[in-house]
Amino acid sequence: MKRWIFAVLLVVLALAGCTPAKPEADQALRRLEERLVAADLVQEGPAGEAGEQLAWAQEEMCRVEISRNSCYAMTLYDAEGEENGVMAGRQYGVFAVSKDGEHFYRYNAAADTWEEI
């Protein structure tokens, strides 16, 4: 239970100040997923290092400003943690892509910073 609360807290902190994203973010999500595969952070599907299925929590997708770039940010979870259509499993990471698709970021919770990938 403590891990779940901690994961939720990390998401809230990472996405604090977000505004909801619009449907055009779907293309940005595809670019982000391609970048994560290219950077060996996930496998096609997406899947984690051990092959576990991952899923984007699209209901959490929002817009954030990172390094003067307007970005779409979202959380990637272990897909087996879905409850009533809402992602509730182990958090794999919080990622963002700039609206122009040129910049990709991963949220570092320990440092409370976005790191370009």
Short mmCIF file of C-alpha atoms in Angstrom, two decimals:
data_model
loop_
_atom_site.label_atom_id
_atom_site.label_comp_id
_atom_site.label_asym_id
_atom_site.label_seq_id
_atom_site.Cartn_x
_atom_site.Cartn_y
_atom_site.Cartn_z
CA MET A 1 0.00 0.00 0.00
CA LYS A 2 2.84 2.39 0.84
CA ARG A 3 4.42 1.82 -2.60
CA TRP A 4 1.13 2.63 -4.34
CA ILE A 5 0.73 5.85 -2.34
CA PHE A 6 4.35 6.80 -3.09
CA ALA A 7 3.82 6.14 -6.82
CA VAL A 8 0.70 8.31 -6.86
CA LEU A 9 2.55 11.06 -5.01
CA LEU A 10 5.39 10.96 -7.57
CA VAL A 11 2.92 11.31 -10.43
CA VAL A 12 1.19 14.23 -8.73
CA LEU A 13 4.50 15.97 -8.11
CA ALA A 14 5.82 15.27 -11.62
CA LEU A 15 2.68 16.50 -13.30
CA ALA A 16 1.94 19.40 -10.95
CA GLY A 17 0.78 22.42 -12.87
CA CYS A 18 -0.35 20.37 -15.86
CA THR A 19 -3.18 21.39 -18.09
CA PRO A 20 -5.16 18.72 -19.95
CA ALA A 21 -3.85 17.71 -23.37
CA LYS A 22 -5.90 17.77 -26.57
CA PRO A 23 -6.43 14.88 -29.02
CA GLU A 24 -3.54 16.03 -31.26
CA ALA A 25 -1.25 14.63 -28.58
CA ASP A 26 -1.69 11.13 -30.08
CA GLN A 27 1.04 11.83 -32.64
CA ALA A 28 3.32 13.12 -29.90
CA LEU A 29 2.71 9.91 -27.94
CA ARG A 30 3.77 7.81 -30.95
CA ARG A 31 6.96 9.88 -31.32
CA LEU A 32 7.72 9.52 -27.64
CA GLU A 33 7.26 5.76 -27.76
CA GLU A 34 9.56 5.53 -30.82
CA ARG A 35 12.22 7.56 -28.95
CA LEU A 36 11.97 5.36 -25.84
CA VAL A 37 12.48 2.25 -27.99
CA ALA A 38 15.43 3.87 -29.80
CA ALA A 39 17.00 4.83 -26.44
CA ASP A 40 16.55 1.24 -25.17
CA LEU A 41 14.33 2.43 -22.32
CA VAL A 42 11.45 0.19 -23.46
CA GLN A 43 10.86 -2.54 -26.03
CA GLU A 44 8.29 -2.42 -28.85
CA GLY A 45 4.79 -2.72 -27.56
CA PRO A 46 5.72 -0.96 -25.27
CA ALA A 47 7.27 -3.56 -22.97
CA GLY A 48 9.70 -3.29 -20.09
CA GLU A 49 13.17 -4.78 -19.75
CA ALA A 50 11.75 -8.11 -18.54
CA GLY A 51 9.17 -8.18 -21.33
CA GLU A 52 6.27 -7.06 -19.12
CA GLN A 53 3.54 -5.20 -21.00
CA LEU A 54 3.44 -1.47 -20.33
CA ALA A 55 0.60 0.97 -20.92
CA TRP A 56 0.32 4.73 -21.05
CA ALA A 57 -2.04 6.34 -18.55
CA GLN A 58 -3.60 8.58 -21.19
CA GLU A 59 -6.11 9.97 -18.71
CA GLU A 60 -3.11 11.58 -17.01
CA MET A 61 -1.67 13.09 -20.22
CA CYS A 62 -1.21 16.83 -19.86
CA ARG A 63 0.79 19.80 -21.09
CA VAL A 64 3.85 21.03 -19.22
CA GLU A 65 6.61 23.53 -19.89
CA ILE A 66 10.12 22.01 -19.83
CA SER A 67 13.20 24.05 -20.73
CA ARG A 68 11.03 26.57 -22.58
CA ASN A 69 9.42 23.78 -24.61
CA SER A 70 5.69 23.17 -24.52
CA CYS A 71 5.40 19.42 -23.95
CA TYR A 72 2.96 16.59 -23.48
CA ALA A 73 3.72 14.56 -20.35
CA MET A 74 2.37 11.17 -19.39
CA THR A 75 3.06 8.20 -17.15
CA LEU A 76 3.94 4.68 -18.27
CA TYR A 77 2.72 1.83 -16.02
CA ASP A 78 2.93 -1.94 -15.82
CA ALA A 79 -0.21 -2.87 -17.81
CA GLU A 80 -1.15 -5.62 -15.37
CA GLY A 81 -2.03 -2.97 -12.79
CA GLU A 82 -5.20 -1.74 -14.47
CA GLU A 83 -8.27 -1.46 -12.25
CA ASN A 84 -11.64 -0.41 -13.66
CA GLY A 85 -9.98 1.10 -16.73
CA VAL A 86 -7.57 3.21 -14.66
CA MET A 87 -3.85 2.46 -14.46
CA ALA A 88 -2.98 1.57 -10.88
CA GLY A 89 0.05 -0.68 -11.24
CA ARG A 90 3.76 -0.13 -10.81
CA GLN A 91 4.91 3.10 -12.36
CA TYR A 92 7.58 2.56 -15.03
CA GLY A 93 8.32 6.25 -15.54
CA VAL A 94 7.03 9.71 -16.34
CA PHE A 95 7.99 10.92 -19.81
CA ALA A 96 7.40 13.99 -21.95
CA VAL A 97 7.74 15.00 -25.59
CA SER A 98 7.80 18.53 -26.95
CA LYS A 99 4.86 19.53 -29.14
CA ASP A 100 7.21 19.77 -32.13
CA GLY A 101 8.44 16.21 -31.49
CA GLU A 102 12.08 17.29 -31.25
CA HIS A 103 12.74 16.99 -27.49
CA PHE A 104 12.11 14.01 -25.21
CA TYR A 105 12.33 13.96 -21.41
CA ARG A 106 12.21 11.57 -18.47
CA TYR A 107 11.25 12.79 -15.03
CA ASN A 108 13.88 12.13 -12.36
CA ALA A 109 11.91 11.99 -9.11
CA ALA A 110 15.05 11.83 -6.92
CA ALA A 111 16.36 15.12 -8.33
CA ASP A 112 12.89 16.59 -9.08
CA THR A 113 14.04 17.44 -12.61
CA TRP A 114 13.26 16.60 -16.22
CA GLU A 115 16.22 15.02 -18.04
CA GLU A 116 16.43 15.06 -21.82
CA ILE A 117 16.73 11.61 -23.42
#
